[in-house]
């Protein structure tokens, strides 16, 4: 999911099955799918909130928190990512966009079809999707061993 899609996400875009309707770049439509774990966290988050904002994610405090139909900003999202990265003791620079790249890389390394990754990321071109996949050296080595005819 793109940053702009996340900060503009509204409650009504998620159905009971955890399918999320996204209107992405160029007004293209697609679905993304929540895991059971993510669905449960969102349910808990929404039940703890005391507001009627149509937006799924709202700021806890700050300038936008007092607005009736409040939503988080890209800066707010980045601040939260940084906070949790530090709490987890991660010393790797992390952004919402790098998480998107990581998602694509993880799917590819698990053997996901590139066309499926393209759809999930909302890319028009498979070439764009390939720029998101950053295969690790370990993955390249394992692939070589698995497919090279003389590797045994």
PDB file of C-alpha atoms in Angstrom:
ATOM      1  CA  UNK A   1       0.000   0.000   0.000  1.00  0.00           C
ATOM      2  CA  UNK A   2       1.307   3.447  -0.861  1.00  0.00           C
ATOM      3  CA  UNK A   3       1.681   6.097   1.847  1.00  0.00           C
ATOM      4  CA  UNK A   4      -1.037   8.231   0.255  1.00  0.00           C
ATOM      5  CA  UNK A   5      -3.372   5.221   0.147  1.00  0.00           C
ATOM      6  CA  UNK A   6      -2.755   4.453   3.818  1.00  0.00           C
ATOM      7  CA  UNK A   7      -3.285   7.962   5.163  1.00  0.00           C
ATOM      8  CA  UNK A   8      -6.470   8.366   3.096  1.00  0.00           C
ATOM      9  CA  UNK A   9      -7.858   4.927   3.988  1.00  0.00           C
ATOM     10  CA  UNK A  10     -11.418   5.048   5.307  1.00  0.00           C
ATOM     11  CA  UNK A  11     -13.220   2.545   7.492  1.00  0.00           C
ATOM     12  CA  UNK A  12     -15.736   1.696   4.763  1.00  0.00           C
ATOM     13  CA  UNK A  13     -12.949   0.503   2.457  1.00  0.00           C
ATOM     14  CA  UNK A  14     -12.454  -2.660   4.543  1.00  0.00           C
ATOM     15  CA  UNK A  15     -15.031  -5.418   4.247  1.00  0.00           C
ATOM     16  CA  UNK A  16     -15.821  -8.126   6.812  1.00  0.00           C
ATOM     17  CA  UNK A  17     -13.442 -10.599   5.157  1.00  0.00           C
ATOM     18  CA  UNK A  18     -10.449  -8.258   5.481  1.00  0.00           C
ATOM     19  CA  UNK A  19     -10.381  -7.254   1.850  1.00  0.00           C
ATOM     20  CA  UNK A  20      -9.371  -3.596   1.445  1.00  0.00           C
ATOM     21  CA  UNK A  21     -10.616  -1.650  -1.567  1.00  0.00           C
ATOM     22  CA  UNK A  22      -7.965   0.756  -2.830  1.00  0.00           C
ATOM     23  CA  UNK A  23      -8.339   3.487  -5.399  1.00  0.00           C
ATOM     24  CA  UNK A  24      -4.710   4.059  -6.245  1.00  0.00           C
ATOM     25  CA  UNK A  25      -2.593   6.099  -8.612  1.00  0.00           C
ATOM     26  CA  UNK A  26      -4.435   7.151 -11.726  1.00  0.00           C
ATOM     27  CA  UNK A  27      -7.727   6.201 -10.013  1.00  0.00           C
ATOM     28  CA  UNK A  28      -6.959   2.537 -10.643  1.00  0.00           C
ATOM     29  CA  UNK A  29      -8.836   0.144  -8.397  1.00  0.00           C
ATOM     30  CA  UNK A  30      -7.456  -2.918  -6.656  1.00  0.00           C
ATOM     31  CA  UNK A  31      -7.813  -4.956  -3.505  1.00  0.00           C
ATOM     32  CA  UNK A  32      -5.292  -5.760  -0.836  1.00  0.00           C
ATOM     33  CA  UNK A  33      -5.867  -8.404   1.792  1.00  0.00           C
ATOM     34  CA  UNK A  34      -5.441  -8.227   5.553  1.00  0.00           C
ATOM     35  CA  UNK A  35      -4.159 -11.152   7.550  1.00  0.00           C
ATOM     36  CA  UNK A  36      -6.308 -12.399  10.431  1.00  0.00           C
ATOM     37  CA  UNK A  37      -3.769 -10.857  12.795  1.00  0.00           C
ATOM     38  CA  UNK A  38      -4.004  -7.456  11.092  1.00  0.00           C
ATOM     39  CA  UNK A  39      -7.822  -7.621  11.103  1.00  0.00           C
ATOM     40  CA  UNK A  40      -7.809  -8.292  14.852  1.00  0.00           C
ATOM     41  CA  UNK A  41      -5.420  -5.393  15.542  1.00  0.00           C
ATOM     42  CA  UNK A  42      -7.582  -3.032  13.486  1.00  0.00           C
ATOM     43  CA  UNK A  43     -10.730  -4.195  15.304  1.00  0.00           C
ATOM     44  CA  UNK A  44      -9.035  -3.568  18.669  1.00  0.00           C
ATOM     45  CA  UNK A  45      -7.760  -0.181  17.507  1.00  0.00           C
ATOM     46  CA  UNK A  46     -11.200   0.912  16.328  1.00  0.00           C
ATOM     47  CA  UNK A  47     -12.962  -0.288  19.479  1.00  0.00           C
ATOM     48  CA  UNK A  48     -10.504   1.724  21.621  1.00  0.00           C
ATOM     49  CA  UNK A  49     -11.134   4.928  19.668  1.00  0.00           C
ATOM     50  CA  UNK A  50     -13.692   7.470  20.801  1.00  0.00           C
ATOM     51  CA  UNK A  51     -14.483   9.327  17.598  1.00  0.00           C
ATOM     52  CA  UNK A  52     -16.620   9.116  14.503  1.00  0.00           C
ATOM     53  CA  UNK A  53     -13.945   9.923  11.936  1.00  0.00           C
ATOM     54  CA  UNK A  54     -14.434   8.165   8.630  1.00  0.00           C
ATOM     55  CA  UNK A  55     -10.661   7.705   8.362  1.00  0.00           C
ATOM     56  CA  UNK A  56      -9.181   4.444   9.573  1.00  0.00           C
ATOM     57  CA  UNK A  57      -6.064   5.982  11.091  1.00  0.00           C
ATOM     58  CA  UNK A  58      -6.287   9.197  13.081  1.00  0.00           C
ATOM     59  CA  UNK A  59      -3.632  11.142  15.000  1.00  0.00           C
ATOM     60  CA  UNK A  60      -3.533  10.724  18.782  1.00  0.00           C
ATOM     61  CA  UNK A  61      -2.533  14.328  19.369  1.00  0.00           C
ATOM     62  CA  UNK A  62      -1.371  17.404  17.533  1.00  0.00           C
ATOM     63  CA  UNK A  63      -2.907  19.891  15.149  1.00  0.00           C
ATOM     64  CA  UNK A  64      -5.000  17.382  13.168  1.00  0.00           C
ATOM     65  CA  UNK A  65      -6.309  15.575  16.268  1.00  0.00           C
ATOM     66  CA  UNK A  66      -8.880  18.297  16.951  1.00  0.00           C
ATOM     67  CA  UNK A  67     -10.408  18.255  13.462  1.00  0.00           C
ATOM     68  CA  UNK A  68     -13.768  16.523  13.009  1.00  0.00           C
ATOM     69  CA  UNK A  69     -12.764  14.240  10.145  1.00  0.00           C
ATOM     70  CA  UNK A  70      -9.134  13.938  11.097  1.00  0.00           C
ATOM     71  CA  UNK A  71      -6.526  11.747   9.450  1.00  0.00           C
ATOM     72  CA  UNK A  72      -2.840  11.124   9.910  1.00  0.00           C
ATOM     73  CA  UNK A  73      -0.236  12.884   7.785  1.00  0.00           C
ATOM     74  CA  UNK A  74       2.749  11.363   6.005  1.00  0.00           C
ATOM     75  CA  UNK A  75       5.018  13.003   8.612  1.00  0.00           C
ATOM     76  CA  UNK A  76       2.958  11.530  11.457  1.00  0.00           C
ATOM     77  CA  UNK A  77       3.214   8.071   9.895  1.00  0.00           C
ATOM     78  CA  UNK A  78       6.982   8.413   9.491  1.00  0.00           C
ATOM     79  CA  UNK A  79       7.309   9.576  13.103  1.00  0.00           C
ATOM     80  CA  UNK A  80       5.419   6.459  14.289  1.00  0.00           C
ATOM     81  CA  UNK A  81       7.585   4.161  12.159  1.00  0.00           C
ATOM     82  CA  UNK A  82      10.711   5.756  13.633  1.00  0.00           C
ATOM     83  CA  UNK A  83       9.344   5.412  17.181  1.00  0.00           C
ATOM     84  CA  UNK A  84       8.616   1.697  16.813  1.00  0.00           C
ATOM     85  CA  UNK A  85      11.862   1.041  14.959  1.00  0.00           C
ATOM     86  CA  UNK A  86      13.742   2.503  17.930  1.00  0.00           C
ATOM     87  CA  UNK A  87      11.604   0.575  20.450  1.00  0.00           C
ATOM     88  CA  UNK A  88      12.481  -2.630  18.610  1.00  0.00           C
ATOM     89  CA  UNK A  89      16.171  -1.714  18.613  1.00  0.00           C
ATOM     90  CA  UNK A  90      16.409  -1.699  14.824  1.00  0.00           C
ATOM     91  CA  UNK A  91      19.408   0.277  13.612  1.00  0.00           C
ATOM     92  CA  UNK A  92      18.356   0.209   9.981  1.00  0.00           C
ATOM     93  CA  UNK A  93      16.806   3.324   8.437  1.00  0.00           C
ATOM     94  CA  UNK A  94      13.155   2.485   7.868  1.00  0.00           C
ATOM     95  CA  UNK A  95      10.413   4.395   6.098  1.00  0.00           C
ATOM     96  CA  UNK A  96       6.917   3.597   4.904  1.00  0.00           C
ATOM     97  CA  UNK A  97       8.335   3.286   1.406  1.00  0.00           C
ATOM     98  CA  UNK A  98      11.134   0.927   2.472  1.00  0.00           C
ATOM     99  CA  UNK A  99       8.489  -1.268   4.146  1.00  0.00           C
ATOM    100  CA  UNK A 100       6.691  -1.407   0.792  1.00  0.00           C
ATOM    101  CA  UNK A 101       9.932  -2.506  -0.887  1.00  0.00           C
ATOM    102  CA  UNK A 102      10.478  -5.061   1.875  1.00  0.00           C
ATOM    103  CA  UNK A 103       6.988  -6.484   1.338  1.00  0.00           C
ATOM    104  CA  UNK A 104       7.693  -6.957  -2.380  1.00  0.00           C
ATOM    105  CA  UNK A 105      11.078  -8.532  -1.683  1.00  0.00           C
ATOM    106  CA  UNK A 106       9.644 -10.911   0.911  1.00  0.00           C
ATOM    107  CA  UNK A 107       6.904 -12.078  -1.463  1.00  0.00           C
ATOM    108  CA  UNK A 108       9.424 -12.627  -4.261  1.00  0.00           C
ATOM    109  CA  UNK A 109      11.810 -14.548  -2.008  1.00  0.00           C
ATOM    110  CA  UNK A 110       8.939 -16.780  -0.899  1.00  0.00           C
ATOM    111  CA  UNK A 111       8.241 -17.630  -4.543  1.00  0.00           C
ATOM    112  CA  UNK A 112       5.252 -15.383  -5.233  1.00  0.00           C
ATOM    113  CA  UNK A 113       4.344 -14.906  -8.870  1.00  0.00           C
ATOM    114  CA  UNK A 114       5.702 -11.531 -10.094  1.00  0.00           C
ATOM    115  CA  UNK A 115       2.320 -10.726 -11.667  1.00  0.00           C
ATOM    116  CA  UNK A 116       0.622 -11.170  -8.279  1.00  0.00           C
ATOM    117  CA  UNK A 117       3.180  -8.860  -6.649  1.00  0.00           C
ATOM    118  CA  UNK A 118       2.527  -6.319  -9.401  1.00  0.00           C
ATOM    119  CA  UNK A 119      -1.215  -6.415  -8.668  1.00  0.00           C
ATOM    120  CA  UNK A 120      -0.748  -6.159  -4.899  1.00  0.00           C
ATOM    121  CA  UNK A 121       1.537  -3.134  -5.271  1.00  0.00           C
ATOM    122  CA  UNK A 122      -0.769  -1.506  -7.809  1.00  0.00           C
ATOM    123  CA  UNK A 123       1.868  -1.191 -10.507  1.00  0.00           C
ATOM    124  CA  UNK A 124       0.902  -0.736 -14.125  1.00  0.00           C
ATOM    125  CA  UNK A 125       4.161  -2.246 -15.348  1.00  0.00           C
ATOM    126  CA  UNK A 126       6.028  -5.346 -14.225  1.00  0.00           C
ATOM    127  CA  UNK A 127       9.238  -3.351 -14.809  1.00  0.00           C
ATOM    128  CA  UNK A 128       8.250  -1.052 -11.945  1.00  0.00           C
ATOM    129  CA  UNK A 129       7.621  -4.050  -9.699  1.00  0.00           C
ATOM    130  CA  UNK A 130      11.067  -5.501 -10.396  1.00  0.00           C
ATOM    131  CA  UNK A 131      12.617  -2.258  -9.103  1.00  0.00           C
ATOM    132  CA  UNK A 132      10.908  -2.933  -5.761  1.00  0.00           C
ATOM    133  CA  UNK A 133      12.358  -6.403  -5.323  1.00  0.00           C
ATOM    134  CA  UNK A 134      15.778  -6.419  -3.672  1.00  0.00           C
ATOM    135  CA  UNK A 135      16.925 -10.012  -3.562  1.00  0.00           C
ATOM    136  CA  UNK A 136      19.365 -10.843  -0.802  1.00  0.00           C
ATOM    137  CA  UNK A 137      22.710 -12.502  -1.446  1.00  0.00           C
ATOM    138  CA  UNK A 138      21.434 -15.547   0.465  1.00  0.00           C
ATOM    139  CA  UNK A 139      18.384 -15.773  -1.799  1.00  0.00           C
ATOM    140  CA  UNK A 140      20.580 -15.511  -4.905  1.00  0.00           C
ATOM    141  CA  UNK A 141      22.882 -18.237  -3.548  1.00  0.00           C
ATOM    142  CA  UNK A 142      19.952 -20.531  -2.690  1.00  0.00           C
ATOM    143  CA  UNK A 143      18.402 -19.973  -6.121  1.00  0.00           C
ATOM    144  CA  UNK A 144      21.710 -20.776  -7.795  1.00  0.00           C
ATOM    145  CA  UNK A 145      22.040 -24.014  -5.817  1.00  0.00           C
ATOM    146  CA  UNK A 146      18.455 -25.000  -6.565  1.00  0.00           C
ATOM    147  CA  UNK A 147      18.480 -24.388 -10.316  1.00  0.00           C
ATOM    148  CA  UNK A 148      22.063 -24.641 -11.568  1.00  0.00           C
ATOM    149  CA  UNK A 149      22.561 -28.070 -13.162  1.00  0.00           C
ATOM    150  CA  UNK A 150      26.095 -28.507 -11.765  1.00  0.00           C
ATOM    151  CA  UNK A 151      25.435 -27.291  -8.233  1.00  0.00           C
ATOM    152  CA  UNK A 152      25.373 -30.767  -6.675  1.00  0.00           C
TER     153      UNK A 152
END
